[in-house]
CSV table of C-alpha atoms in Angstrom, one decimal:
chain,number,residue,atom,x,y,z
A,16,MET,CA,-37.0,9.6,-18.1
A,17,LEU,CA,-38.1,13.7,-16.0
A,18,GLU,CA,-41.7,12.0,-16.0
A,19,GLN,CA,-40.3,7.8,-15.2
A,20,VAL,CA,-38.7,8.9,-12.3
A,21,LEU,CA,-42.1,11.7,-10.8
A,22,ALA,CA,-44.0,8.5,-11.2
A,23,THR,CA,-41.6,6.8,-9.4
A,24,VAL,CA,-41.9,9.4,-6.4
A,25,LEU,CA,-45.5,10.2,-6.7
A,26,LYS,CA,-46.0,6.5,-6.2
A,27,PHE,CA,-44.3,5.5,-3.0
A,28,SER,CA,-44.8,8.8,-2.0
A,29,MET,CA,-41.3,10.1,-1.0
A,30,PHE,CA,-41.6,13.6,-1.0
A,31,ARG,CA,-43.7,15.7,1.4
A,32,GLN,CA,-43.2,19.4,0.5
A,33,GLY,CA,-40.8,21.0,1.7
A,34,ASP,CA,-38.6,19.1,2.0
A,35,LYS,CA,-34.8,18.9,3.0
A,36,VAL,CA,-33.4,16.4,1.0
A,37,LEU,CA,-29.8,14.9,1.3
A,38,VAL,CA,-28.7,13.5,-2.0
A,39,GLY,CA,-25.5,10.9,-2.0
A,40,VAL,CA,-23.8,11.3,-5.4
A,41,SER,CA,-20.4,9.3,-5.4
A,42,GLY,CA,-19.8,11.0,-8.9
A,43,GLY,CA,-21.4,7.6,-10.7
A,44,ALA,CA,-23.6,8.3,-13.5
A,45,ASP,CA,-27.2,7.0,-11.4
A,46,SER,CA,-25.9,9.7,-8.5
A,47,VAL,CA,-25.2,12.6,-10.9
A,48,ALA,CA,-28.7,12.0,-13.1
A,49,LEU,CA,-30.3,11.3,-9.8
A,50,PHE,CA,-29.2,14.3,-8.3
A,51,HIS,CA,-29.8,16.5,-11.6
A,52,ILE,CA,-32.9,15.7,-12.1
A,53,LEU,CA,-34.1,16.3,-7.9
A,54,PHE,CA,-32.9,19.8,-8.9
A,55,ARG,CA,-35.3,20.2,-12.1
A,56,LEU,CA,-37.9,18.5,-10.5
A,57,ARG,CA,-37.0,21.0,-6.6
A,58,GLU,CA,-39.6,23.5,-7.5
A,59,LYS,CA,-42.6,21.2,-7.7
A,60,PHE,CA,-41.7,19.7,-4.7
A,61,ASN,CA,-40.6,22.9,-2.9
A,62,LEU,CA,-37.4,20.8,-2.2
A,63,GLU,CA,-34.1,22.4,0.1
A,64,LEU,CA,-31.4,19.9,-1.0
A,65,PHE,CA,-27.9,19.6,-0.1
A,66,ILE,CA,-24.8,16.8,-1.3
A,67,CYS,CA,-22.8,14.4,0.5
A,68,HIS,CA,-20.1,12.5,-1.4
A,69,LEU,CA,-17.9,10.1,0.9
A,70,ASN,CA,-14.7,9.1,0.3
A,71,HIS,CA,-14.3,5.4,1.6
A,72,MET,CA,-10.2,6.2,1.5
A,73,PHE,CA,-10.1,2.5,-1.1
A,74,ARG,CA,-8.9,3.8,-3.7
A,75,GLY,CA,-6.4,7.0,-2.9
A,76,GLU,CA,-5.8,9.8,-5.5
A,77,GLU,CA,-9.0,8.4,-7.6
A,78,ALA,CA,-11.1,8.7,-4.9
A,79,ARG,CA,-9.9,11.7,-4.0
A,80,ALA,CA,-10.3,13.4,-7.5
A,81,ASP,CA,-13.9,12.2,-7.3
A,82,ALA,CA,-14.5,13.9,-3.8
A,83,GLY,CA,-13.1,16.6,-6.2
A,84,TRP,CA,-15.4,16.4,-9.0
A,85,VAL,CA,-17.9,16.2,-6.8
A,86,ALA,CA,-17.0,19.5,-5.0
A,87,SER,CA,-17.6,21.6,-8.5
A,88,LEU,CA,-20.8,19.9,-9.1
A,89,ALA,CA,-22.1,20.9,-5.9
A,90,ARG,CA,-20.4,24.7,-6.7
A,91,LYS,CA,-22.0,24.9,-10.5
A,92,PHE,CA,-25.5,24.1,-9.4
A,93,ASP,CA,-25.2,27.0,-6.4
A,94,ILE,CA,-25.8,23.8,-3.4
A,95,PRO,CA,-24.4,22.9,-0.6
A,96,SER,CA,-22.2,19.7,-0.2
A,97,ILE,CA,-20.5,18.4,2.7
A,98,ILE,CA,-17.4,15.9,1.6
A,99,GLU,CA,-15.5,13.8,4.1
A,100,ASP,CA,-12.8,11.3,4.0
A,101,ILE,CA,-12.8,8.4,6.6
A,102,ASP,CA,-10.2,4.9,7.0
A,103,VAL,CA,-12.7,2.6,6.0
A,104,PRO,CA,-10.0,0.3,5.5
A,105,ALA,CA,-9.3,0.7,9.2
A,106,TYR,CA,-12.8,0.5,10.4
A,107,MET,CA,-12.6,-2.6,8.3
A,108,ILE,CA,-9.8,-4.3,10.2
A,109,ARG,CA,-10.7,-3.2,13.2
A,110,HIS,CA,-14.0,-5.2,13.4
A,111,ASN,CA,-12.9,-8.3,11.1
A,112,LEU,CA,-15.4,-7.1,8.5
A,113,PRO,CA,-15.4,-7.3,4.6
A,114,ALA,CA,-14.9,-4.5,2.8
A,115,GLN,CA,-17.9,-4.3,1.3
A,116,VAL,CA,-19.9,-4.8,4.9
A,117,ALA,CA,-17.7,-2.5,6.4
A,118,ALA,CA,-18.2,0.6,3.8
A,119,ARG,CA,-21.9,0.4,3.9
A,120,GLN,CA,-21.2,0.8,7.5
A,121,VAL,CA,-19.5,3.4,7.8
A,122,ARG,CA,-21.8,5.2,4.8
A,123,TYR,CA,-24.6,4.8,6.2
A,124,ARG,CA,-23.6,6.5,9.2
A,125,PHE,CA,-22.7,8.9,7.6
A,126,TYR,CA,-25.6,10.2,5.4
A,127,ARG,CA,-27.2,10.0,9.2
A,128,ARG,CA,-25.1,11.9,10.8
A,129,VAL,CA,-24.8,14.5,8.1
A,130,ALA,CA,-28.9,14.6,8.0
A,131,ALA,CA,-29.3,14.8,11.1
A,132,GLU,CA,-26.8,17.6,11.4
A,133,LYS,CA,-28.6,19.6,7.8
A,134,GLY,CA,-32.0,18.7,9.8
A,135,CYS,CA,-33.1,16.9,6.2
A,136,SER,CA,-35.9,14.5,6.6
A,137,ARG,CA,-34.7,12.6,3.2
A,138,VAL,CA,-31.6,10.7,2.1
A,139,ALA,CA,-31.7,10.2,-1.5
A,140,LEU,CA,-30.3,7.7,-3.4
A,141,GLY,CA,-28.9,6.4,-6.7
A,142,HIS,CA,-29.8,2.4,-6.5
A,143,HIS,CA,-31.5,1.8,-10.3
A,144,ALA,CA,-33.4,-1.8,-11.7
A,145,ASP,CA,-30.3,-3.3,-12.6
A,146,ASP,CA,-28.8,-2.7,-9.2
A,147,GLN,CA,-32.5,-4.0,-8.2
A,148,ALA,CA,-31.8,-7.0,-10.1
A,149,GLU,CA,-28.4,-7.8,-8.7
A,150,THR,CA,-29.6,-7.7,-5.8
A,151,ILE,CA,-31.9,-10.5,-6.0
A,152,LEU,CA,-29.6,-12.9,-8.2
A,153,ILE,CA,-27.4,-13.0,-4.7
A,154,ASN,CA,-29.7,-13.6,-2.8
A,155,LEU,CA,-30.9,-16.4,-4.7
A,156,LEU,CA,-28.0,-18.1,-5.3
A,157,ARG,CA,-27.3,-17.3,-1.1
A,158,GLY,CA,-31.0,-19.2,-1.0
A,159,ALA,CA,-32.7,-16.1,0.5
A,160,GLY,CA,-35.9,-16.6,1.6
A,161,THR,CA,-39.2,-13.8,1.1
A,162,PRO,CA,-37.0,-11.0,3.0
A,163,GLY,CA,-33.8,-11.5,0.7
A,164,LEU,CA,-36.1,-11.5,-2.1
A,165,LYS,CA,-38.1,-8.6,-1.3
A,166,GLY,CA,-34.7,-6.4,-2.9
A,167,ILE,CA,-33.5,-3.2,-2.1
A,168,PRO,CA,-36.9,-1.3,-0.5
A,169,PRO,CA,-38.0,2.0,-2.9
A,170,VAL,CA,-38.2,3.7,0.8
A,171,ARG,CA,-36.9,2.5,4.4
A,172,GLU,CA,-37.8,4.1,7.3
A,173,ASN,CA,-39.6,7.1,5.9
A,174,PHE,CA,-36.2,8.3,5.2
A,175,PHE,CA,-34.3,6.4,2.9
A,176,VAL,CA,-35.7,6.7,-1.1
A,177,ARG,CA,-34.4,5.9,-4.2
A,178,PRO,CA,-36.1,7.6,-6.9
A,179,LEU,CA,-34.6,5.9,-9.2
A,180,ILE,CA,-35.5,2.5,-8.1
A,181,GLU,CA,-37.6,1.7,-11.4
A,182,ALA,CA,-34.8,3.0,-14.4
A,183,ARG,CA,-32.9,0.9,-16.4
A,184,ARG,CA,-29.2,1.5,-15.8
A,185,LYS,CA,-29.1,2.5,-19.9
A,186,GLN,CA,-31.8,4.7,-19.9
A,187,ILE,CA,-29.5,7.0,-16.4
A,188,GLU,CA,-26.8,7.0,-19.0
A,189,ALA,CA,-28.2,8.1,-21.4
A,190,TYR,CA,-29.6,10.7,-20.0
A,191,CYS,CA,-26.7,12.5,-18.6
A,192,LEU,CA,-25.2,11.6,-22.3
A,193,LEU,CA,-28.6,13.6,-23.1
A,194,GLN,CA,-28.4,16.2,-20.0
A,195,GLU,CA,-24.4,16.6,-21.9
A,196,LEU,CA,-23.9,15.3,-17.5
A,197,SER,CA,-20.4,13.9,-17.1
A,198,TYR,CA,-19.4,11.6,-14.4
A,199,ARG,CA,-16.9,9.4,-13.1
A,200,GLN,CA,-16.2,5.6,-13.4
A,201,ASP,CA,-15.2,4.0,-9.9
A,202,SER,CA,-12.7,1.8,-11.4
A,203,SER,CA,-13.5,-0.7,-8.5
A,204,ASN,CA,-17.2,-2.1,-10.3
A,205,LEU,CA,-14.7,-3.3,-13.1
A,206,LYS,CA,-12.8,-5.5,-11.1
A,207,PRO,CA,-14.5,-9.0,-11.4
A,208,VAL,CA,-13.2,-9.8,-7.5
A,209,TYR,CA,-16.6,-9.3,-6.0
A,210,THR,CA,-19.8,-11.0,-6.2
A,211,ARG,CA,-22.1,-7.8,-7.4
A,212,ASN,CA,-19.6,-7.3,-10.1
A,213,ARG,CA,-19.3,-10.9,-11.6
A,214,VAL,CA,-23.7,-10.6,-11.8
A,215,ARG,CA,-23.5,-7.4,-13.5
A,216,MET,CA,-21.1,-8.0,-16.3
A,217,GLU,CA,-21.5,-12.0,-16.6
A,218,LEU,CA,-24.5,-13.3,-15.3
A,219,ILE,CA,-27.2,-11.3,-16.3
A,220,PRO,CA,-25.7,-10.6,-19.6
A,221,LEU,CA,-25.9,-14.5,-20.1
A,222,LEU,CA,-29.5,-14.6,-18.5
A,223,GLU,CA,-30.6,-12.1,-21.6
A,224,LYS,CA,-29.3,-13.7,-23.8
A,225,GLU,CA,-30.2,-17.0,-23.3
A,226,TYR,CA,-33.4,-17.5,-21.2
A,227,ASN,CA,-34.8,-14.1,-20.8
A,228,PRO,CA,-34.3,-10.5,-22.4
A,229,ALA,CA,-36.9,-8.9,-20.1
A,230,VAL,CA,-35.2,-10.4,-17.2
A,231,VAL,CA,-34.4,-7.5,-14.9
A,232,ALA,CA,-37.7,-6.0,-15.8
A,233,SER,CA,-39.0,-9.8,-14.0
A,234,LEU,CA,-37.1,-9.3,-11.0
A,235,ASN,CA,-37.8,-6.0,-10.4
A,236,ARG,CA,-42.0,-7.8,-10.7
A,237,LEU,CA,-40.4,-10.8,-8.0
A,238,ALA,CA,-39.1,-7.5,-6.1
A,239,GLY,CA,-42.7,-6.0,-5.8
A,240,ILE,CA,-44.5,-9.2,-5.5
A,241,MET,CA,-42.3,-10.5,-2.9
A,242,ARG,CA,-42.4,-7.1,-0.6
A,243,GLU,CA,-45.9,-7.2,-0.5
A,244,GLU,CA,-46.5,-10.7,0.2
A,245,ASN,CA,-43.2,-10.3,3.6
A,246,ASP,CA,-45.0,-6.8,5.1
A,247,PHE,CA,-48.1,-9.7,5.0
A,248,MET,CA,-46.8,-12.1,7.2
A,249,GLU,CA,-44.3,-9.1,9.3
A,250,ALA,CA,-47.5,-8.3,10.7
A,251,ALA,CA,-49.2,-11.4,10.7
A,252,ALA,CA,-45.9,-12.8,12.9
A,253,GLU,CA,-46.0,-9.8,15.2
A,254,ASN,CA,-50.0,-10.3,15.4
A,255,ALA,CA,-48.9,-13.7,16.9
A,256,LEU,CA,-46.0,-12.8,19.1
A,257,GLU,CA,-48.4,-10.3,20.7
A,258,ARG,CA,-51.2,-13.2,21.3
A,259,ILE,CA,-48.7,-16.1,22.6
A,260,ALA,CA,-45.9,-14.1,24.2
A,261,GLY,CA,-46.3,-15.0,27.7
A,262,ARG,CA,-43.8,-12.2,28.8
A,263,MET,CA,-41.9,-9.9,26.5
A,264,GLY,CA,-38.8,-7.4,27.2
A,265,PRO,CA,-36.2,-5.6,26.1
A,266,GLY,CA,-33.9,-8.8,26.9
A,267,GLU,CA,-36.4,-11.2,27.7
A,268,VAL,CA,-39.4,-13.4,25.4
A,269,ARG,CA,-40.8,-16.2,27.1
A,270,LEU,CA,-43.4,-18.7,24.7
A,271,SER,CA,-45.4,-21.2,25.9
A,272,LEU,CA,-44.9,-24.4,24.0
A,273,LYS,CA,-48.2,-25.9,24.0
A,274,SER,CA,-49.3,-21.9,21.7
A,275,LEU,CA,-46.5,-23.5,19.1
A,276,THR,CA,-47.7,-25.8,18.6
A,277,ASP,CA,-50.7,-24.6,16.4
A,278,ILE,CA,-48.6,-22.0,14.8
A,279,SER,CA,-47.2,-22.8,11.5
A,280,PRO,CA,-43.3,-23.9,10.8
A,281,ALA,CA,-43.0,-20.9,8.3
A,282,LEU,CA,-44.8,-18.2,10.7
A,283,LEU,CA,-42.7,-19.2,13.8
A,284,ARG,CA,-38.7,-19.1,12.0
A,285,ARG,CA,-40.1,-15.4,11.0
A,286,ILE,CA,-41.0,-14.7,14.5
A,287,LEU,CA,-38.4,-16.2,16.3
A,288,ARG,CA,-35.9,-14.2,14.1
A,289,MET,CA,-38.3,-10.9,14.5
A,290,ILE,CA,-36.9,-11.4,19.0
A,291,PHE,CA,-33.9,-11.9,18.0
A,292,ARG,CA,-33.6,-9.0,15.5
A,293,ARG,CA,-35.4,-7.3,18.4
A,294,MET,CA,-32.7,-8.2,21.1
A,295,ALA,CA,-29.7,-8.1,18.5
A,296,GLY,CA,-30.8,-5.1,16.7
A,297,GLU,CA,-32.4,-4.7,13.2
A,298,SER,CA,-30.0,-5.1,11.3
A,299,ARG,CA,-29.1,-9.2,12.3
A,300,ALA,CA,-30.8,-11.7,11.6
A,301,PRO,CA,-29.9,-15.1,12.9
A,302,ASP,CA,-29.1,-17.9,9.4
A,303,TYR,CA,-31.3,-20.4,7.7
A,304,GLU,CA,-29.4,-23.3,10.3
A,305,GLN,CA,-29.2,-21.4,14.0
A,306,VAL,CA,-33.6,-21.1,12.8
A,307,GLU,CA,-34.1,-24.5,12.0
A,308,LYS,CA,-31.8,-25.7,15.0
A,309,ALA,CA,-34.2,-23.7,17.5
A,310,LEU,CA,-37.3,-25.9,15.3
A,311,GLU,CA,-35.0,-28.7,16.3
A,312,LEU,CA,-35.5,-27.6,19.8
A,313,LEU,CA,-38.9,-27.4,20.3
A,314,LYS,CA,-39.9,-31.0,18.2
A,315,GLY,CA,-37.9,-33.0,21.0
A,316,THR,CA,-39.3,-34.6,23.8
A,317,LEU,CA,-36.8,-32.9,26.4
A,318,PRO,CA,-35.4,-30.1,27.9
A,319,GLY,CA,-32.5,-28.3,26.1
A,320,LYS,CA,-31.0,-24.7,24.9
A,321,LEU,CA,-29.4,-23.2,22.3
A,322,GLU,CA,-26.8,-20.4,22.0
A,323,TRP,CA,-27.6,-17.8,19.0
A,324,PRO,CA,-25.2,-15.5,18.3
A,325,SER,CA,-25.1,-12.1,20.2
A,326,GLY,CA,-25.3,-13.5,23.7
A,327,ILE,CA,-29.1,-14.7,22.7
A,328,LEU,CA,-29.9,-18.3,24.5
A,329,LEU,CA,-32.5,-20.3,24.2
A,330,ILE,CA,-33.7,-22.1,26.5
A,331,LYS,CA,-36.8,-24.9,26.3
A,332,ARG,CA,-37.8,-25.9,30.0
A,333,TYR,CA,-40.9,-25.8,32.2
A,334,GLY,CA,-43.5,-26.0,29.6
A,335,GLN,CA,-41.7,-22.6,27.9
A,336,LEU,CA,-39.0,-21.2,25.2
A,337,GLU,CA,-37.1,-18.7,26.9
A,338,ILE,CA,-35.4,-16.3,24.6
A,339,ILE,CA,-33.0,-14.6,26.7
A,340,LYS,CA,-30.5,-12.4,25.7
A,341,GLY,CA,-27.2,-12.5,27.6
A,342,GLY,CA,-27.9,-14.7,29.5
A,343,ALA,CA,-25.7,-17.0,28.7
A,344,GLY,CA,-23.0,-15.8,30.0
A,345,GLU,CA,-24.3,-13.0,32.1
A,346,LYS,CA,-21.6,-13.1,35.6
A,347,LEU,CA,-23.9,-11.1,38.6
A,348,PRO,CA,-20.4,-9.7,41.4
A,349,CYS,CA,-21.1,-11.4,44.8
A,350,TYR,CA,-22.3,-8.5,47.2
A,351,ARG,CA,-23.2,-8.4,50.8
A,352,TYR,CA,-24.8,-4.8,52.0
A,353,PRO,CA,-26.5,-3.6,55.2
A,354,LEU,CA,-29.9,-3.4,55.2
A,355,ASN,CA,-31.0,0.2,56.3
A,356,ILE,CA,-33.7,-0.3,57.8
A,357,PRO,CA,-36.1,1.9,58.1
A,358,GLY,CA,-35.0,3.5,54.1
A,359,GLU,CA,-33.9,1.8,51.5
A,360,THR,CA,-31.3,-0.3,50.5
A,361,ARG,CA,-29.4,0.4,46.5
A,362,ILE,CA,-27.7,-2.8,45.0
A,363,PRO,CA,-26.3,-1.9,42.5
A,364,GLU,CA,-25.1,-4.9,41.1
A,365,THR,CA,-28.9,-5.2,40.1
A,366,GLY,CA,-30.2,-2.0,39.7
A,367,ILE,CA,-33.1,-3.4,42.4
A,368,CYS,CA,-33.7,-1.8,45.7
A,369,ILE,CA,-35.4,-2.6,49.0
A,370,GLU,CA,-37.4,-0.6,51.1
A,371,SER,CA,-37.6,-0.9,55.1
A,372,GLU,CA,-40.3,0.4,56.7
A,373,ILE,CA,-41.4,-0.6,61.0
A,374,MET,CA,-44.4,-0.6,61.5
A,375,ASP,CA,-47.3,-2.3,63.9
A,376,ILE,CA,-48.9,-4.9,63.3
A,377,SER,CA,-52.3,-3.3,63.8
A,378,VAL,CA,-51.5,-1.8,60.0
A,379,ALA,CA,-49.9,-3.7,58.7
A,380,PRO,CA,-51.1,-5.6,55.2
A,381,ASP,CA,-52.2,-8.6,55.5
A,382,PRO,CA,-49.7,-10.4,54.5
A,383,MET,CA,-51.7,-13.2,51.5
A,384,THR,CA,-52.6,-10.5,49.6
A,385,LEU,CA,-49.0,-9.4,49.3
A,386,HIS,CA,-47.4,-9.9,46.0
A,387,SER,CA,-43.8,-11.6,45.4
A,388,GLY,CA,-42.0,-8.9,46.3
A,389,GLU,CA,-43.5,-7.9,49.3
A,390,ALA,CA,-43.0,-9.3,52.6
A,391,LEU,CA,-43.6,-8.9,56.4
A,392,LEU,CA,-40.9,-9.8,59.0
A,393,ASP,CA,-41.6,-10.5,62.6
A,394,TYR,CA,-39.0,-7.7,63.8
A,395,ALA,CA,-38.4,-8.9,67.3
A,396,LYS,CA,-37.2,-12.2,65.8
A,397,LEU,CA,-34.1,-10.7,64.0
A,398,THR,CA,-31.5,-11.0,65.3
A,399,GLY,CA,-27.5,-9.7,64.6
A,400,PRO,CA,-26.7,-7.5,61.9
A,401,VAL,CA,-30.3,-8.0,58.8
A,402,GLU,CA,-28.1,-7.8,56.0
A,403,VAL,CA,-29.2,-8.2,51.8
A,404,ARG,CA,-26.9,-10.5,49.7
A,405,ARG,CA,-26.3,-12.6,47.0
A,406,ARG,CA,-26.7,-16.5,47.0
A,407,ARG,CA,-23.9,-18.4,47.8
A,408,ASP,CA,-23.2,-22.4,46.9
A,409,GLY,CA,-24.5,-24.5,49.9
A,410,ASP,CA,-26.5,-22.1,51.6
A,411,LEU,CA,-30.2,-23.3,52.7
A,412,PHE,CA,-33.5,-21.5,54.1
A,413,TRP,CA,-36.5,-22.4,55.7
A,414,PRO,CA,-39.8,-21.7,53.5
A,415,LEU,CA,-42.5,-21.0,55.2
A,416,GLY,CA,-45.0,-23.2,55.5
A,417,PHE,CA,-41.9,-26.3,55.7
A,418,LYS,CA,-40.5,-28.3,58.6
A,419,GLY,CA,-36.9,-27.5,58.1
A,420,THR,CA,-34.5,-25.6,55.7
A,421,ILE,CA,-34.2,-27.2,52.5
A,422,LYS,CA,-31.0,-26.3,50.3
A,423,LEU,CA,-31.8,-23.3,48.5
A,424,LYS,CA,-31.1,-24.3,45.0
A,425,LYS,CA,-33.4,-26.9,45.3
A,426,PHE,CA,-35.6,-24.4,46.8
A,427,PHE,CA,-35.8,-22.8,43.3
A,428,ILE,CA,-35.7,-25.3,41.4
A,429,ASP,CA,-39.1,-26.8,43.0
A,430,ARG,CA,-40.5,-23.1,42.1
A,431,LYS,CA,-39.3,-23.2,38.3
A,432,ILE,CA,-36.8,-20.0,38.7
A,433,PRO,CA,-34.1,-20.0,36.4
A,434,ARG,CA,-30.1,-20.7,37.0
A,435,GLU,CA,-29.2,-17.2,34.9
A,436,LYS,CA,-32.0,-15.9,37.2
A,437,ARG,CA,-30.9,-17.4,40.6
A,438,ASP,CA,-28.0,-14.6,41.1
A,439,PHE,CA,-30.1,-12.0,40.5
A,440,ILE,CA,-32.5,-12.5,43.8
A,441,PRO,CA,-31.7,-10.8,46.9
A,442,LEU,CA,-31.5,-12.5,50.1
A,443,VAL,CA,-31.9,-10.5,52.8
A,444,THR,CA,-30.3,-12.6,56.4
A,445,SER,CA,-30.8,-12.2,59.3
A,446,GLY,CA,-27.5,-13.0,61.6
A,447,GLU,CA,-25.8,-16.0,59.2
A,448,GLU,CA,-29.6,-17.2,58.9
A,449,ILE,CA,-31.6,-15.9,55.0
A,450,ALA,CA,-34.8,-14.9,56.4
A,451,TRP,CA,-36.0,-14.1,53.2
A,452,VAL,CA,-35.8,-14.7,49.7
A,453,ALA,CA,-38.1,-12.5,47.3
A,454,GLY,CA,-41.0,-14.4,47.0
A,455,ARG,CA,-41.1,-16.2,50.7
A,456,PRO,CA,-40.2,-15.4,54.0
A,457,GLY,CA,-38.2,-17.6,56.1
A,458,GLU,CA,-40.1,-19.8,58.4
A,459,LYS,CA,-38.6,-18.5,61.8
A,460,TRP,CA,-39.4,-15.5,61.6
A,461,LYS,CA,-43.1,-15.1,60.0
A,462,ILE,CA,-46.3,-13.6,61.6
A,463,THR,CA,-47.9,-15.0,64.3
A,464,ARG,CA,-50.4,-13.8,66.7
A,465,GLU,CA,-47.8,-12.7,69.6
A,466,THR,CA,-46.1,-10.1,66.8
A,467,LYS,CA,-46.5,-6.8,67.7
A,468,LYS,CA,-44.3,-5.0,65.6
A,469,CYS,CA,-43.1,-6.4,61.5
A,470,LEU,CA,-40.6,-5.4,59.2
A,471,TYR,CA,-42.5,-5.0,55.9
A,472,LEU,CA,-40.4,-4.8,52.8
A,473,LYS,CA,-40.9,-4.0,49.1
A,474,ILE,CA,-38.3,-4.7,46.5
A,475,VAL,CA,-38.7,-1.4,43.4
A,476,SER,CA,-36.4,-0.9,40.4
A,477,LYS,CA,-33.7,1.6,40.3
């Protein structure tokens, strides 16, 4: 057993010399065996060990007894221990989560926090080959694809490590017996109300008896193959996304519809899931139906939109697929501020600032060289209060080069500016007229041969 675990540790490069390792110990056979084996291997890797235990407060006195038992184990081996109680049932109700999901979220936050407090570079957990097989079967029954069939990773984020991942449960129990290690039994693991318990207690024994005596080993081999293939496909999706993304930021991605036509559905599904994870968080993922609806949107010939969870909106228009975080419901309040001339005018509602400067026409830049966030206006033609504000219903605008005024809404539509972005474009007004819409000055304030002084405007992020 010791040699097998050492081989797993070396195979997956789980530890470096001198690592501080936080060992999650529930009190069960797997976590007790894990701690004992790492205690025996600590000199080989010069490890500094810490034991941690979380009472999820589901099982009353039984759970408190588990915590006390783990504290005694730590004292016996003279290892520092961190033992805490967290009210997971209350967390579960507050966040409307199933018990096991809530427990997992709280437990992993506990691991990260304690590891940071103790300066640990690794957290060792006691998952083993039988846990892996159960996970694969559960995901298979749910209809998971390659990401689900890769199962529990031996190493995750180069932080969580599972040295027992290639050991069987019966080996672990035999090790505890041989080493005279007592352990606790969690009564919830014996209740057939949980899917994982039924898979462990009913399905796997049936498969071993009637179909394949080595089904656990077979499922673990499958997990290893799926991990490698999933890593390959993820890298391919990453490269494809960087190649086809016209714009990519923390809350917005734009993909050319033309560039998507040559991408296989298998790769496109991964690209969409990858974008979702980046916007919603790495622990989140859209389900199968949500991804398929996105593919249907792309196959259609008409514009359209699709709402995903976590406030993510997919919009097909103007030859692009736009994926926007918060685009579906984000509302910008009305604002109106005097424009500081010269100086800076901050717009806290949008997070931008307009810089203004009065300059002689002889030193002003050529208007043809300015980008959309800059403008030159004839300063002498600005009358009344000069202000910056958000657009309003019914706004009229006389754009530079046009023969007369048009509705600002039509101006935005003609320029293919997305509806949810229009409120974020500042308007500079002279009296009640719009002198500048970021991207286009007004015709009445254009620079001419008679212009002597001009107002230079520039939008900057603050």
